[in-house]
């Protein structure tokens, strides 16, 4: 399960329906062009929190059918509705996904015992492994070393997608739990996380920058830090331009320039203006 995983985008048509052919093209591009080790399906980048349970299932089915056994698959099933999360956990387990992941429950200010119960409930009766998805900036949920340790007491919880800038905590986690999988979640900090010996990374920009990300990770592992730093610099230039122009919209348009029908974002996300559309194309021409 180690390596680089793309936080997979989903292709939607103008009405917000899943574009199956476009989704299959995004999957193939990530495997055949970006050459990532796996796909993280229905995460934030897949606009997961804007779609229905049935749409989530449809995406899980299409991706598994397209991938087969070519790369590893993680299914993000986390939801404020723990019944939905449990249902999806069973659904993807039956489909043959390699692991599930679940974002910490958000919006309501859940205490740690409630968060712990959420994860244990999702895993009840399901023969699978789970990666915690920790992203405090968006969920408002921060956990300390001891709390991660309590969650790891459940043998089915095998690691964490660590999307936080607290690299002191990251180092402490790596030292305290050498047998747990730790994935970096901030693409712009991949080199710094790699130096701390993470097991891999899961990133949005890997949809268009997977090759560079893999180079950074591989070079850092072999101690070639100066080379890795140069590629991280180019990567961060790209990320800066993407963020300034509109994250998901720009990545989708960059994929479109490569012949991948990545489609539209779902409302309430807005579409790119003509000016930003042209900017997205120029970013693609510059970096792809």
PDB file of C-alpha atoms in Angstrom:
ATOM      1  CA  UNK A   1       0.000   0.000   0.000  1.00  0.00           C
ATOM      2  CA  UNK A   2       3.003   2.319  -0.016  1.00  0.00           C
ATOM      3  CA  UNK A   3       3.578   4.881  -2.763  1.00  0.00           C
ATOM      4  CA  UNK A   4       1.941   7.806  -4.547  1.00  0.00           C
ATOM      5  CA  UNK A   5      -1.866   7.920  -4.826  1.00  0.00           C
ATOM      6  CA  UNK A   6      -3.782  10.421  -6.903  1.00  0.00           C
ATOM      7  CA  UNK A   7      -6.757  12.002  -5.145  1.00  0.00           C
ATOM      8  CA  UNK A   8      -8.907  11.188  -8.142  1.00  0.00           C
ATOM      9  CA  UNK A   9     -11.042  13.761  -9.899  1.00  0.00           C
ATOM     10  CA  UNK A  10     -14.452  12.840 -11.278  1.00  0.00           C
ATOM     11  CA  UNK A  11     -15.824  14.019 -14.598  1.00  0.00           C
ATOM     12  CA  UNK A  12     -19.288  15.608 -14.475  1.00  0.00           C
ATOM     13  CA  UNK A  13     -21.394  16.938 -17.332  1.00  0.00           C
ATOM     14  CA  UNK A  14     -22.965  20.407 -17.402  1.00  0.00           C
ATOM     15  CA  UNK A  15     -25.958  19.175 -15.372  1.00  0.00           C
ATOM     16  CA  UNK A  16     -23.749  17.621 -12.674  1.00  0.00           C
ATOM     17  CA  UNK A  17     -24.240  14.010 -13.760  1.00  0.00           C
ATOM     18  CA  UNK A  18     -21.325  11.584 -13.772  1.00  0.00           C
ATOM     19  CA  UNK A  19     -19.627  11.389 -17.165  1.00  0.00           C
ATOM     20  CA  UNK A  20     -18.577   7.742 -17.177  1.00  0.00           C
ATOM     21  CA  UNK A  21     -16.370   7.947 -20.247  1.00  0.00           C
ATOM     22  CA  UNK A  22     -14.614  11.021 -18.887  1.00  0.00           C
ATOM     23  CA  UNK A  23     -14.043   9.351 -15.520  1.00  0.00           C
ATOM     24  CA  UNK A  24     -12.527   6.325 -17.227  1.00  0.00           C
ATOM     25  CA  UNK A  25     -10.222   8.633 -19.196  1.00  0.00           C
ATOM     26  CA  UNK A  26      -9.075  10.362 -15.979  1.00  0.00           C
ATOM     27  CA  UNK A  27      -8.306   6.962 -14.466  1.00  0.00           C
ATOM     28  CA  UNK A  28      -6.314   5.860 -17.509  1.00  0.00           C
ATOM     29  CA  UNK A  29      -4.383   9.134 -17.640  1.00  0.00           C
ATOM     30  CA  UNK A  30      -3.328   8.749 -14.008  1.00  0.00           C
ATOM     31  CA  UNK A  31      -2.191   5.173 -14.513  1.00  0.00           C
ATOM     32  CA  UNK A  32      -0.651   5.392 -17.976  1.00  0.00           C
ATOM     33  CA  UNK A  33       0.705   8.968 -18.083  1.00  0.00           C
ATOM     34  CA  UNK A  34       1.145  10.079 -14.468  1.00  0.00           C
ATOM     35  CA  UNK A  35       2.225   6.538 -13.514  1.00  0.00           C
ATOM     36  CA  UNK A  36       0.979   6.732  -9.933  1.00  0.00           C
ATOM     37  CA  UNK A  37       0.911   3.709  -7.647  1.00  0.00           C
ATOM     38  CA  UNK A  38      -2.749   3.987  -6.743  1.00  0.00           C
ATOM     39  CA  UNK A  39      -5.946   6.015  -6.700  1.00  0.00           C
ATOM     40  CA  UNK A  40      -7.760   7.605  -3.760  1.00  0.00           C
ATOM     41  CA  UNK A  41     -11.397   7.589  -4.843  1.00  0.00           C
ATOM     42  CA  UNK A  42     -14.199   9.925  -3.714  1.00  0.00           C
ATOM     43  CA  UNK A  43     -12.114  12.251  -1.642  1.00  0.00           C
ATOM     44  CA  UNK A  44     -12.424  16.022  -1.535  1.00  0.00           C
ATOM     45  CA  UNK A  45     -10.902  16.262  -5.017  1.00  0.00           C
ATOM     46  CA  UNK A  46     -13.627  13.981  -6.347  1.00  0.00           C
ATOM     47  CA  UNK A  47     -16.213  16.488  -5.048  1.00  0.00           C
ATOM     48  CA  UNK A  48     -17.463  13.729  -2.762  1.00  0.00           C
ATOM     49  CA  UNK A  49     -19.333  15.990  -0.388  1.00  0.00           C
ATOM     50  CA  UNK A  50     -21.441  17.360  -3.235  1.00  0.00           C
ATOM     51  CA  UNK A  51     -22.874  14.055  -4.492  1.00  0.00           C
ATOM     52  CA  UNK A  52     -25.408  11.448  -3.434  1.00  0.00           C
ATOM     53  CA  UNK A  53     -24.782   7.988  -2.001  1.00  0.00           C
ATOM     54  CA  UNK A  54     -25.818   6.380  -5.278  1.00  0.00           C
ATOM     55  CA  UNK A  55     -23.444   8.590  -7.244  1.00  0.00           C
ATOM     56  CA  UNK A  56     -20.629   7.625  -4.891  1.00  0.00           C
ATOM     57  CA  UNK A  57     -21.385   3.963  -5.509  1.00  0.00           C
ATOM     58  CA  UNK A  58     -21.461   4.519  -9.246  1.00  0.00           C
ATOM     59  CA  UNK A  59     -18.027   6.168  -9.141  1.00  0.00           C
ATOM     60  CA  UNK A  60     -16.601   3.352  -7.018  1.00  0.00           C
ATOM     61  CA  UNK A  61     -17.922   0.784  -9.506  1.00  0.00           C
ATOM     62  CA  UNK A  62     -16.652   2.576 -12.621  1.00  0.00           C
ATOM     63  CA  UNK A  63     -13.178   3.124 -11.183  1.00  0.00           C
ATOM     64  CA  UNK A  64     -12.798  -0.485 -10.045  1.00  0.00           C
ATOM     65  CA  UNK A  65     -14.010  -1.753 -13.401  1.00  0.00           C
ATOM     66  CA  UNK A  66     -11.543   0.471 -15.268  1.00  0.00           C
ATOM     67  CA  UNK A  67      -8.592  -0.234 -12.984  1.00  0.00           C
ATOM     68  CA  UNK A  68      -8.981  -3.943 -12.428  1.00  0.00           C
ATOM     69  CA  UNK A  69      -5.829  -4.902 -10.556  1.00  0.00           C
ATOM     70  CA  UNK A  70      -3.431  -2.476 -12.269  1.00  0.00           C
ATOM     71  CA  UNK A  71      -2.960  -0.205  -9.239  1.00  0.00           C
ATOM     72  CA  UNK A  72      -4.038  -0.091  -5.609  1.00  0.00           C
ATOM     73  CA  UNK A  73      -7.369   1.503  -4.724  1.00  0.00           C
ATOM     74  CA  UNK A  74      -8.427   3.386  -1.587  1.00  0.00           C
ATOM     75  CA  UNK A  75     -12.074   4.351  -1.159  1.00  0.00           C
ATOM     76  CA  UNK A  76     -12.908   7.450   0.872  1.00  0.00           C
ATOM     77  CA  UNK A  77     -16.217   6.553   2.553  1.00  0.00           C
ATOM     78  CA  UNK A  78     -16.278   9.127   5.367  1.00  0.00           C
ATOM     79  CA  UNK A  79     -19.502  11.030   5.910  1.00  0.00           C
ATOM     80  CA  UNK A  80     -21.366  12.950   8.580  1.00  0.00           C
ATOM     81  CA  UNK A  81     -23.928  10.156   8.221  1.00  0.00           C
ATOM     82  CA  UNK A  82     -22.173   7.180   9.798  1.00  0.00           C
ATOM     83  CA  UNK A  83     -24.794   4.810   8.364  1.00  0.00           C
ATOM     84  CA  UNK A  84     -23.855   5.960   4.860  1.00  0.00           C
ATOM     85  CA  UNK A  85     -20.159   5.561   5.688  1.00  0.00           C
ATOM     86  CA  UNK A  86     -20.753   2.006   6.949  1.00  0.00           C
ATOM     87  CA  UNK A  87     -22.843   1.150   3.893  1.00  0.00           C
ATOM     88  CA  UNK A  88     -20.149   2.435   1.541  1.00  0.00           C
ATOM     89  CA  UNK A  89     -17.429   0.611   3.488  1.00  0.00           C
ATOM     90  CA  UNK A  90     -19.215  -2.679   2.902  1.00  0.00           C
ATOM     91  CA  UNK A  91     -19.955  -1.768  -0.718  1.00  0.00           C
ATOM     92  CA  UNK A  92     -16.316  -1.101  -1.679  1.00  0.00           C
ATOM     93  CA  UNK A  93     -15.085  -4.091   0.316  1.00  0.00           C
ATOM     94  CA  UNK A  94     -17.360  -6.282  -1.786  1.00  0.00           C
ATOM     95  CA  UNK A  95     -16.025  -4.579  -4.938  1.00  0.00           C
ATOM     96  CA  UNK A  96     -12.478  -5.515  -3.960  1.00  0.00           C
ATOM     97  CA  UNK A  97     -10.944  -2.173  -2.966  1.00  0.00           C
ATOM     98  CA  UNK A  98      -7.613  -2.554  -1.178  1.00  0.00           C
ATOM     99  CA  UNK A  99      -8.514  -0.239   1.713  1.00  0.00           C
ATOM    100  CA  UNK A 100     -11.007   2.338   2.837  1.00  0.00           C
ATOM    101  CA  UNK A 101     -10.397   5.819   4.192  1.00  0.00           C
ATOM    102  CA  UNK A 102     -12.660   8.106   6.182  1.00  0.00           C
ATOM    103  CA  UNK A 103     -12.435  11.797   6.914  1.00  0.00           C
ATOM    104  CA  UNK A 104     -12.878  12.750  10.550  1.00  0.00           C
ATOM    105  CA  UNK A 105     -16.516  13.708  11.286  1.00  0.00           C
ATOM    106  CA  UNK A 106     -16.862  17.471  10.940  1.00  0.00           C
ATOM    107  CA  UNK A 107     -19.139  20.527  11.322  1.00  0.00           C
ATOM    108  CA  UNK A 108     -20.520  19.523  14.740  1.00  0.00           C
ATOM    109  CA  UNK A 109     -17.849  19.790  17.398  1.00  0.00           C
ATOM    110  CA  UNK A 110     -17.524  16.080  18.156  1.00  0.00           C
ATOM    111  CA  UNK A 111     -15.371  15.120  21.119  1.00  0.00           C
ATOM    112  CA  UNK A 112     -12.679  12.486  20.734  1.00  0.00           C
ATOM    113  CA  UNK A 113     -14.782   9.636  22.115  1.00  0.00           C
ATOM    114  CA  UNK A 114     -17.389  10.384  19.445  1.00  0.00           C
ATOM    115  CA  UNK A 115     -14.708  10.423  16.751  1.00  0.00           C
ATOM    116  CA  UNK A 116     -13.319   7.121  17.994  1.00  0.00           C
ATOM    117  CA  UNK A 117     -16.788   5.581  18.007  1.00  0.00           C
ATOM    118  CA  UNK A 118     -17.340   6.831  14.440  1.00  0.00           C
ATOM    119  CA  UNK A 119     -14.312   4.926  13.152  1.00  0.00           C
ATOM    120  CA  UNK A 120     -15.055   1.798  15.140  1.00  0.00           C
ATOM    121  CA  UNK A 121     -18.665   1.832  13.910  1.00  0.00           C
ATOM    122  CA  UNK A 122     -17.589   2.063  10.262  1.00  0.00           C
ATOM    123  CA  UNK A 123     -15.316  -0.938  10.736  1.00  0.00           C
ATOM    124  CA  UNK A 124     -17.806  -3.155  12.560  1.00  0.00           C
ATOM    125  CA  UNK A 125     -18.405  -6.333  10.605  1.00  0.00           C
ATOM    126  CA  UNK A 126     -16.342  -5.195   7.610  1.00  0.00           C
ATOM    127  CA  UNK A 127     -13.271  -7.181   6.605  1.00  0.00           C
ATOM    128  CA  UNK A 128     -11.115  -4.302   5.435  1.00  0.00           C
ATOM    129  CA  UNK A 129      -8.387  -1.881   6.508  1.00  0.00           C
ATOM    130  CA  UNK A 130      -8.858   1.844   7.119  1.00  0.00           C
ATOM    131  CA  UNK A 131      -6.717   4.949   6.602  1.00  0.00           C
ATOM    132  CA  UNK A 132      -7.737   7.924   8.762  1.00  0.00           C
ATOM    133  CA  UNK A 133      -8.161  11.120   6.727  1.00  0.00           C
ATOM    134  CA  UNK A 134      -6.964  13.977   8.926  1.00  0.00           C
ATOM    135  CA  UNK A 135      -7.389  17.460   7.426  1.00  0.00           C
ATOM    136  CA  UNK A 136      -7.858  19.914  10.328  1.00  0.00           C
ATOM    137  CA  UNK A 137      -7.988  23.063   8.182  1.00  0.00           C
ATOM    138  CA  UNK A 138     -11.233  21.916   6.566  1.00  0.00           C
ATOM    139  CA  UNK A 139     -12.797  19.790   9.320  1.00  0.00           C
ATOM    140  CA  UNK A 140     -11.767  21.751  12.408  1.00  0.00           C
ATOM    141  CA  UNK A 141     -10.695  18.441  13.968  1.00  0.00           C
ATOM    142  CA  UNK A 142      -7.138  18.273  15.339  1.00  0.00           C
ATOM    143  CA  UNK A 143      -5.871  15.159  17.113  1.00  0.00           C
ATOM    144  CA  UNK A 144      -2.745  14.726  19.190  1.00  0.00           C
ATOM    145  CA  UNK A 145      -0.251  11.873  19.315  1.00  0.00           C
ATOM    146  CA  UNK A 146      -2.054  10.036  22.114  1.00  0.00           C
ATOM    147  CA  UNK A 147      -5.407  10.240  20.319  1.00  0.00           C
ATOM    148  CA  UNK A 148      -3.953   8.825  17.116  1.00  0.00           C
ATOM    149  CA  UNK A 149      -2.521   6.065  19.285  1.00  0.00           C
ATOM    150  CA  UNK A 150      -5.959   5.263  20.679  1.00  0.00           C
ATOM    151  CA  UNK A 151      -7.386   5.011  17.172  1.00  0.00           C
ATOM    152  CA  UNK A 152      -4.509   2.775  16.104  1.00  0.00           C
ATOM    153  CA  UNK A 153      -5.469   0.324  18.853  1.00  0.00           C
ATOM    154  CA  UNK A 154      -8.114  -0.891  16.403  1.00  0.00           C
ATOM    155  CA  UNK A 155      -6.021  -3.302  14.330  1.00  0.00           C
ATOM    156  CA  UNK A 156      -8.080  -2.527  11.237  1.00  0.00           C
ATOM    157  CA  UNK A 157      -6.856   1.107  11.312  1.00  0.00           C
ATOM    158  CA  UNK A 158      -3.532   0.852   9.502  1.00  0.00           C
ATOM    159  CA  UNK A 159      -2.532   4.459   8.945  1.00  0.00           C
ATOM    160  CA  UNK A 160      -3.355   8.093   8.289  1.00  0.00           C
ATOM    161  CA  UNK A 161      -3.565  10.535   5.415  1.00  0.00           C
ATOM    162  CA  UNK A 162      -1.851  13.444   7.167  1.00  0.00           C
ATOM    163  CA  UNK A 163      -2.987  16.702   5.563  1.00  0.00           C
ATOM    164  CA  UNK A 164      -1.643  19.191   8.081  1.00  0.00           C
ATOM    165  CA  UNK A 165       1.400  21.477   8.331  1.00  0.00           C
ATOM    166  CA  UNK A 166       2.292  20.267  11.838  1.00  0.00           C
ATOM    167  CA  UNK A 167       5.493  18.447  10.956  1.00  0.00           C
ATOM    168  CA  UNK A 168       6.459  18.136  14.606  1.00  0.00           C
ATOM    169  CA  UNK A 169       3.404  15.914  15.072  1.00  0.00           C
ATOM    170  CA  UNK A 170       4.212  14.119  11.816  1.00  0.00           C
ATOM    171  CA  UNK A 171       7.700  13.288  13.059  1.00  0.00           C
ATOM    172  CA  UNK A 172       6.327  12.124  16.412  1.00  0.00           C
ATOM    173  CA  UNK A 173       3.789   9.878  14.643  1.00  0.00           C
ATOM    174  CA  UNK A 174       6.493   8.382  12.431  1.00  0.00           C
ATOM    175  CA  UNK A 175       8.694   7.661  15.447  1.00  0.00           C
ATOM    176  CA  UNK A 176       5.902   6.310  17.662  1.00  0.00           C
ATOM    177  CA  UNK A 177       4.167   4.140  15.061  1.00  0.00           C
ATOM    178  CA  UNK A 178       6.777   2.798  12.626  1.00  0.00           C
ATOM    179  CA  UNK A 179       4.446   0.016  11.484  1.00  0.00           C
ATOM    180  CA  UNK A 180       1.556   2.322  10.554  1.00  0.00           C
ATOM    181  CA  UNK A 181       1.236   3.808   7.077  1.00  0.00           C
ATOM    182  CA  UNK A 182       1.615   7.581   6.929  1.00  0.00           C
ATOM    183  CA  UNK A 183       0.715   9.432   3.741  1.00  0.00           C
ATOM    184  CA  UNK A 184       1.517  13.091   3.150  1.00  0.00           C
ATOM    185  CA  UNK A 185      -1.542  15.057   2.071  1.00  0.00           C
ATOM    186  CA  UNK A 186      -0.057  18.436   1.129  1.00  0.00           C
ATOM    187  CA  UNK A 187       1.445  18.278  -2.378  1.00  0.00           C
ATOM    188  CA  UNK A 188       3.463  21.456  -1.824  1.00  0.00           C
ATOM    189  CA  UNK A 189       5.138  19.875   1.234  1.00  0.00           C
ATOM    190  CA  UNK A 190       5.904  16.480  -0.283  1.00  0.00           C
ATOM    191  CA  UNK A 191       9.678  16.810  -0.029  1.00  0.00           C
ATOM    192  CA  UNK A 192       9.579  17.880   3.620  1.00  0.00           C
ATOM    193  CA  UNK A 193       7.267  14.976   4.465  1.00  0.00           C
ATOM    194  CA  UNK A 194       9.412  12.535   2.479  1.00  0.00           C
ATOM    195  CA  UNK A 195      12.477  13.528   4.504  1.00  0.00           C
ATOM    196  CA  UNK A 196      10.513  12.457   7.589  1.00  0.00           C
ATOM    197  CA  UNK A 197      10.108   9.019   5.991  1.00  0.00           C
ATOM    198  CA  UNK A 198       6.417   8.956   5.147  1.00  0.00           C
ATOM    199  CA  UNK A 199       5.230   5.852   3.303  1.00  0.00           C
ATOM    200  CA  UNK A 200       3.693   7.766   0.427  1.00  0.00           C
ATOM    201  CA  UNK A 201       1.455  10.651  -0.486  1.00  0.00           C
ATOM    202  CA  UNK A 202      -2.091  11.335  -1.662  1.00  0.00           C
ATOM    203  CA  UNK A 203      -2.567  14.474  -3.721  1.00  0.00           C
ATOM    204  CA  UNK A 204      -4.959  16.450  -5.908  1.00  0.00           C
ATOM    205  CA  UNK A 205      -2.315  17.837  -8.236  1.00  0.00           C
ATOM    206  CA  UNK A 206      -1.011  14.339  -8.945  1.00  0.00           C
ATOM    207  CA  UNK A 207      -3.812  14.242 -11.554  1.00  0.00           C
ATOM    208  CA  UNK A 208      -1.525  16.450 -13.676  1.00  0.00           C
ATOM    209  CA  UNK A 209       1.795  16.321 -11.805  1.00  0.00           C
ATOM    210  CA  UNK A 210       2.137  12.694 -10.797  1.00  0.00           C
ATOM    211  CA  UNK A 211       5.458  12.109 -12.507  1.00  0.00           C
ATOM    212  CA  UNK A 212       7.165  15.008 -10.731  1.00  0.00           C
ATOM    213  CA  UNK A 213       5.647  13.959  -7.400  1.00  0.00           C
ATOM    214  CA  UNK A 214       7.017  10.465  -7.835  1.00  0.00           C
ATOM    215  CA  UNK A 215      10.443  11.871  -8.690  1.00  0.00           C
ATOM    216  CA  UNK A 216      10.440  13.993  -5.528  1.00  0.00           C
ATOM    217  CA  UNK A 217       9.462  11.029  -3.370  1.00  0.00           C
ATOM    218  CA  UNK A 218      11.959   8.624  -4.964  1.00  0.00           C
ATOM    219  CA  UNK A 219      14.859  11.086  -4.879  1.00  0.00           C
ATOM    220  CA  UNK A 220      14.194  11.952  -1.236  1.00  0.00           C
ATOM    221  CA  UNK A 221      14.131   8.280  -0.298  1.00  0.00           C
ATOM    222  CA  UNK A 222      17.551   7.806  -1.892  1.00  0.00           C
ATOM    223  CA  UNK A 223      19.002  10.892  -0.174  1.00  0.00           C
ATOM    224  CA  UNK A 224      19.267  13.029  -3.318  1.00  0.00           C
ATOM    225  CA  UNK A 225      17.726  16.035  -1.613  1.00  0.00           C
ATOM    226  CA  UNK A 226      19.150  18.789  -3.827  1.00  0.00           C
ATOM    227  CA  UNK A 227      17.659  17.173  -6.932  1.00  0.00           C
ATOM    228  CA  UNK A 228      14.355  16.628  -5.176  1.00  0.00           C
ATOM    229  CA  UNK A 229      14.296  20.255  -4.029  1.00  0.00           C
ATOM    230  CA  UNK A 230      14.605  21.493  -7.614  1.00  0.00           C
ATOM    231  CA  UNK A 231      11.613  19.412  -8.690  1.00  0.00           C
ATOM    232  CA  UNK A 232       9.646  20.528  -5.632  1.00  0.00           C
ATOM    233  CA  UNK A 233      10.336  24.120  -6.647  1.00  0.00           C
ATOM    234  CA  UNK A 234       8.878  23.547 -10.124  1.00  0.00           C
ATOM    235  CA  UNK A 235       5.968  21.676  -8.547  1.00  0.00           C
ATOM    236  CA  UNK A 236       5.261  24.549  -6.171  1.00  0.00           C
ATOM    237  CA  UNK A 237       5.403  27.050  -9.033  1.00  0.00           C
ATOM    238  CA  UNK A 238       2.741  24.936 -10.745  1.00  0.00           C
ATOM    239  CA  UNK A 239       0.660  24.616  -7.582  1.00  0.00           C
ATOM    240  CA  UNK A 240       0.786  28.380  -6.992  1.00  0.00           C
ATOM    241  CA  UNK A 241      -0.518  29.066 -10.474  1.00  0.00           C
ATOM    242  CA  UNK A 242      -3.255  26.452 -10.152  1.00  0.00           C
ATOM    243  CA  UNK A 243      -4.437  27.762  -6.778  1.00  0.00           C
ATOM    244  CA  UNK A 244      -4.514  31.334  -8.000  1.00  0.00           C
ATOM    245  CA  UNK A 245      -6.658  30.324 -10.965  1.00  0.00           C
ATOM    246  CA  UNK A 246      -9.042  27.877  -9.219  1.00  0.00           C
ATOM    247  CA  UNK A 247      -7.905  24.455  -7.988  1.00  0.00           C
ATOM    248  CA  UNK A 248     -10.319  21.837  -9.303  1.00  0.00           C
ATOM    249  CA  UNK A 249     -11.492  23.833 -12.310  1.00  0.00           C
ATOM    250  CA  UNK A 250      -7.920  24.448 -13.488  1.00  0.00           C
ATOM    251  CA  UNK A 251      -6.815  20.838 -13.075  1.00  0.00           C
ATOM    252  CA  UNK A 252      -9.846  19.695 -15.066  1.00  0.00           C
ATOM    253  CA  UNK A 253      -9.106  22.125 -17.879  1.00  0.00           C
ATOM    254  CA  UNK A 254      -5.452  21.056 -17.885  1.00  0.00           C
ATOM    255  CA  UNK A 255      -6.616  17.472 -18.347  1.00  0.00           C
ATOM    256  CA  UNK A 256      -8.898  18.610 -21.169  1.00  0.00           C
ATOM    257  CA  UNK A 257      -5.835  19.970 -23.019  1.00  0.00           C
ATOM    258  CA  UNK A 258      -4.418  16.429 -22.872  1.00  0.00           C
ATOM    259  CA  UNK A 259      -7.478  14.939 -24.532  1.00  0.00           C
ATOM    260  CA  UNK A 260      -9.054  13.820 -21.237  1.00  0.00           C
ATOM    261  CA  UNK A 261     -12.727  14.729 -20.903  1.00  0.00           C
ATOM    262  CA  UNK A 262     -12.519  15.854 -17.277  1.00  0.00           C
ATOM    263  CA  UNK A 263     -15.742  17.834 -17.539  1.00  0.00           C
ATOM    264  CA  UNK A 264     -17.171  20.397 -15.159  1.00  0.00           C
ATOM    265  CA  UNK A 265     -17.243  21.001 -11.414  1.00  0.00           C
ATOM    266  CA  UNK A 266     -20.515  20.636  -9.537  1.00  0.00           C
ATOM    267  CA  UNK A 267     -22.401  23.573  -8.087  1.00  0.00           C
ATOM    268  CA  UNK A 268     -22.010  25.583  -5.938  1.00  0.00           C
ATOM    269  CA  UNK A 269     -18.482  25.579  -7.388  1.00  0.00           C
ATOM    270  CA  UNK A 270     -18.338  28.041 -10.256  1.00  0.00           C
ATOM    271  CA  UNK A 271     -16.932  27.545 -13.721  1.00  0.00           C
ATOM    272  CA  UNK A 272     -13.866  29.342 -14.978  1.00  0.00           C
ATOM    273  CA  UNK A 273     -14.302  32.708 -16.665  1.00  0.00           C
ATOM    274  CA  UNK A 274     -12.998  32.989 -20.224  1.00  0.00           C
ATOM    275  CA  UNK A 275      -9.895  34.700 -18.883  1.00  0.00           C
ATOM    276  CA  UNK A 276      -9.216  31.953 -16.357  1.00  0.00           C
ATOM    277  CA  UNK A 277      -9.990  29.272 -18.926  1.00  0.00           C
ATOM    278  CA  UNK A 278      -7.244  30.665 -21.125  1.00  0.00           C
ATOM    279  CA  UNK A 279      -4.936  30.874 -18.114  1.00  0.00           C
ATOM    280  CA  UNK A 280      -5.565  27.194 -17.311  1.00  0.00           C
ATOM    281  CA  UNK A 281      -4.604  26.276 -20.847  1.00  0.00           C
ATOM    282  CA  UNK A 282      -1.426  28.325 -20.632  1.00  0.00           C
ATOM    283  CA  UNK A 283      -0.515  26.593 -17.351  1.00  0.00           C
ATOM    284  CA  UNK A 284      -0.976  23.239 -19.072  1.00  0.00           C
ATOM    285  CA  UNK A 285       1.195  24.316 -21.990  1.00  0.00           C
ATOM    286  CA  UNK A 286       3.894  25.468 -19.578  1.00  0.00           C
ATOM    287  CA  UNK A 287       4.004  22.428 -17.284  1.00  0.00           C
ATOM    288  CA  UNK A 288       2.611  19.400 -19.124  1.00  0.00           C
TER     289      UNK A 288
END
